[in-house]
Short mmCIF file of C-alpha atoms and ligand atoms in Angstrom, two decimals:
data_model
loop_
_atom_site.label_atom_id
_atom_site.label_comp_id
_atom_site.label_asym_id
_atom_site.label_seq_id
_atom_site.Cartn_x
_atom_site.Cartn_y
_atom_site.Cartn_z
CA MET A 1 -24.55 29.13 29.37
CA MET A 2 -24.68 25.80 28.95
CA HIS A 3 -25.77 26.24 25.10
CA LEU A 4 -23.05 28.65 24.52
CA ALA A 5 -20.51 26.36 26.01
CA ARG A 6 -21.75 23.37 23.66
CA THR A 7 -21.67 25.87 20.61
CA HIS A 8 -18.03 26.58 21.68
CA LEU A 9 -17.03 23.17 21.84
CA LEU A 10 -18.89 22.45 18.05
CA VAL A 11 -16.60 25.48 16.63
CA ARG A 12 -13.43 23.66 17.74
CA VAL A 13 -14.24 20.28 16.36
CA LEU A 14 -15.21 22.13 13.28
CA LEU A 15 -11.47 23.90 13.19
CA VAL A 16 -9.72 20.47 13.99
CA ILE A 17 -11.31 18.73 11.10
CA LEU A 18 -10.94 21.80 9.01
CA VAL A 19 -7.29 22.22 9.83
CA GLY A 20 -6.68 18.42 9.74
CA GLY A 21 -8.00 18.06 6.44
CA SER A 22 -6.06 20.91 4.95
CA ILE A 23 -2.69 19.45 6.32
CA GLN A 24 -3.61 16.04 4.78
CA ALA A 25 -4.06 18.03 1.66
CA CYS A 26 -0.49 19.18 1.94
CA ARG A 27 1.17 16.10 2.53
CA GLY A 28 1.31 15.30 -1.27
CA GLU A 29 -0.18 11.56 -1.10
CA THR A 30 -3.80 11.51 -1.09
CA PRO A 31 -5.60 8.18 -1.29
CA SER A 32 -8.69 8.05 -3.55
CA ASP A 33 -9.38 4.71 -2.48
CA ASP A 34 -9.15 2.24 0.76
CA LEU A 35 -6.60 0.19 -0.86
CA PRO A 36 -3.48 -0.81 1.34
CA VAL A 37 -1.12 0.93 -1.14
CA ARG A 38 1.81 3.43 -0.16
CA VAL A 39 4.01 5.14 -2.70
CA ALA A 40 7.12 6.76 -1.62
CA VAL A 41 8.77 9.03 -3.84
CA ALA A 42 12.35 10.05 -4.54
CA VAL A 43 13.60 11.92 -7.38
CA ALA A 44 17.25 12.55 -8.45
CA PRO A 45 18.63 15.39 -8.79
CA THR A 46 16.84 16.73 -5.79
CA PRO A 47 15.14 19.20 -6.04
CA PRO A 48 14.04 17.82 -9.58
CA ILE A 49 15.01 20.35 -12.54
CA VAL A 50 13.19 20.73 -16.09
CA GLY A 51 14.31 18.10 -18.38
CA PRO A 52 14.83 14.29 -17.74
CA ASN A 53 14.87 13.15 -13.94
CA ARG A 54 15.17 9.77 -12.22
CA LEU A 55 12.08 8.79 -10.52
CA VAL A 56 12.16 5.98 -7.75
CA LEU A 57 8.99 4.81 -6.47
CA ASP A 58 8.45 2.35 -3.14
CA LEU A 59 5.95 0.63 -2.89
CA THR A 60 4.83 -0.79 0.34
CA ASP A 61 1.28 -1.78 2.14
CA HIS A 62 -0.12 -0.54 5.36
CA ASP A 63 2.50 -2.50 7.38
CA GLY A 64 5.39 -1.23 5.38
CA ALA A 65 5.83 -4.35 3.83
CA PRO A 66 7.21 -4.55 0.14
CA LEU A 67 4.23 -4.60 -2.43
CA ASP A 68 3.32 -6.63 -5.23
CA ALA A 69 2.15 -4.43 -8.39
CA ALA A 70 1.92 -5.58 -11.98
CA ALA A 71 2.23 -1.89 -13.43
CA VAL A 72 2.65 1.38 -12.61
CA HIS A 73 1.81 4.04 -14.59
CA ILE A 74 2.64 7.86 -14.23
CA GLU A 75 1.27 11.34 -15.25
CA GLY A 76 2.59 14.51 -14.39
CA THR A 77 0.68 17.77 -14.56
CA MET A 78 0.64 21.11 -13.38
CA THR A 79 -1.89 23.38 -11.64
CA HIS A 80 -2.13 25.78 -14.13
CA ALA A 81 -4.16 25.61 -17.44
CA GLY A 82 -3.05 24.54 -21.01
CA MET A 83 -0.37 22.47 -19.73
CA VAL A 84 0.01 19.28 -21.58
CA PRO A 85 0.66 16.65 -19.15
CA VAL A 86 3.45 13.74 -19.46
CA PHE A 87 3.14 10.52 -19.19
CA ASP A 88 5.39 7.41 -18.32
CA THR A 89 5.54 3.72 -17.14
CA ALA A 90 7.94 2.85 -14.48
CA SER A 91 10.02 -0.43 -14.77
CA HIS A 92 10.14 -2.73 -12.09
CA GLN A 93 13.39 -3.19 -10.39
CA GLY A 94 12.50 -6.05 -7.79
CA GLY A 95 10.49 -5.88 -4.64
CA GLY A 96 8.48 -3.04 -4.37
CA ARG A 97 10.71 -0.64 -6.33
CA TRP A 98 9.69 0.73 -9.67
CA ILE A 99 11.83 3.46 -11.66
CA VAL A 100 11.43 5.64 -14.32
CA PRO A 101 14.86 6.41 -15.51
CA GLU A 102 13.86 9.69 -17.29
CA PHE A 103 10.91 11.63 -16.47
CA ASP A 104 10.61 14.51 -18.01
CA PHE A 105 9.60 17.34 -16.70
CA THR A 106 8.68 20.22 -19.51
CA MET A 107 8.52 23.34 -17.29
CA GLY A 108 9.58 24.80 -13.85
CA GLY A 109 7.08 25.14 -11.00
CA GLU A 110 4.45 23.01 -8.70
CA TRP A 111 4.26 19.49 -10.49
CA ILE A 112 1.70 16.68 -9.46
CA LEU A 113 2.59 13.23 -10.07
CA ILE A 114 -0.79 11.03 -10.42
CA ILE A 115 0.74 7.41 -9.64
CA ARG A 116 -1.43 4.65 -10.92
CA VAL A 117 -0.55 1.24 -9.20
CA GLU A 118 -2.45 -1.39 -10.79
CA LEU A 119 -2.59 -4.50 -8.49
CA PRO A 120 -1.97 -8.09 -9.23
CA ASP A 121 -5.81 -8.70 -9.11
CA GLY A 122 -6.60 -5.92 -11.58
CA GLN A 123 -7.79 -3.61 -8.58
CA GLU A 124 -6.11 -0.10 -9.57
CA ALA A 125 -4.87 2.38 -6.44
CA THR A 126 -4.16 6.14 -7.43
CA ARG A 127 -1.68 7.93 -5.42
CA ARG A 128 -0.43 11.76 -5.92
CA HIS A 129 2.56 13.33 -5.15
CA GLU A 130 3.50 17.01 -5.34
CA LEU A 131 6.93 18.34 -6.02
CA ASN A 132 8.45 21.67 -7.42
CA VAL A 133 10.36 21.58 -10.37
CA VAL A 134 13.44 23.96 -10.19
CA GLY A 135 14.12 25.95 -13.60
CA ARG A 136 12.25 27.32 -16.75
CA GLY A 137 11.95 26.43 -20.17
CA GLY A 138 9.02 24.61 -21.86
CA THR A 139 7.07 27.04 -23.42
CA GLY A 140 9.54 28.23 -26.25
CA GLY A 141 12.70 26.58 -25.02
CA ALA A 142 14.56 30.06 -23.88
CA PRO A 143 16.82 29.37 -20.95
CU1 CU B 1 3.14 24.17 -16.78
#
């Protein structure tokens, strides 16, 4: 009886870990390092469309204060095979804000922005942001 109860508890703990993990993965920001870097991504228009879109990246530390960075590079990719990734570099606007005036989404669907933040001390933080691009195109230019 005691053994059964303990097994049941273990299953529940495992479930919480599994469910918690998948929620984390769906939030779109998956730190691959322990650096205190947060990236909030805003896109105009919203939702983003096929073609040029404006990206606004607000970098903060874990206390929410604007974060100093040396450079911010962005790679846009999709989950399916055979996709040519899109690369761009953000411009510093002051404080923790960086902007890409025309990030070119070449196709509609689920995109992953891989944001590489180069810190003043040379360390690099990588953050991911998922978004859904509305519209078609990119494969042959057909509307
Ligand atoms: Cu694609």
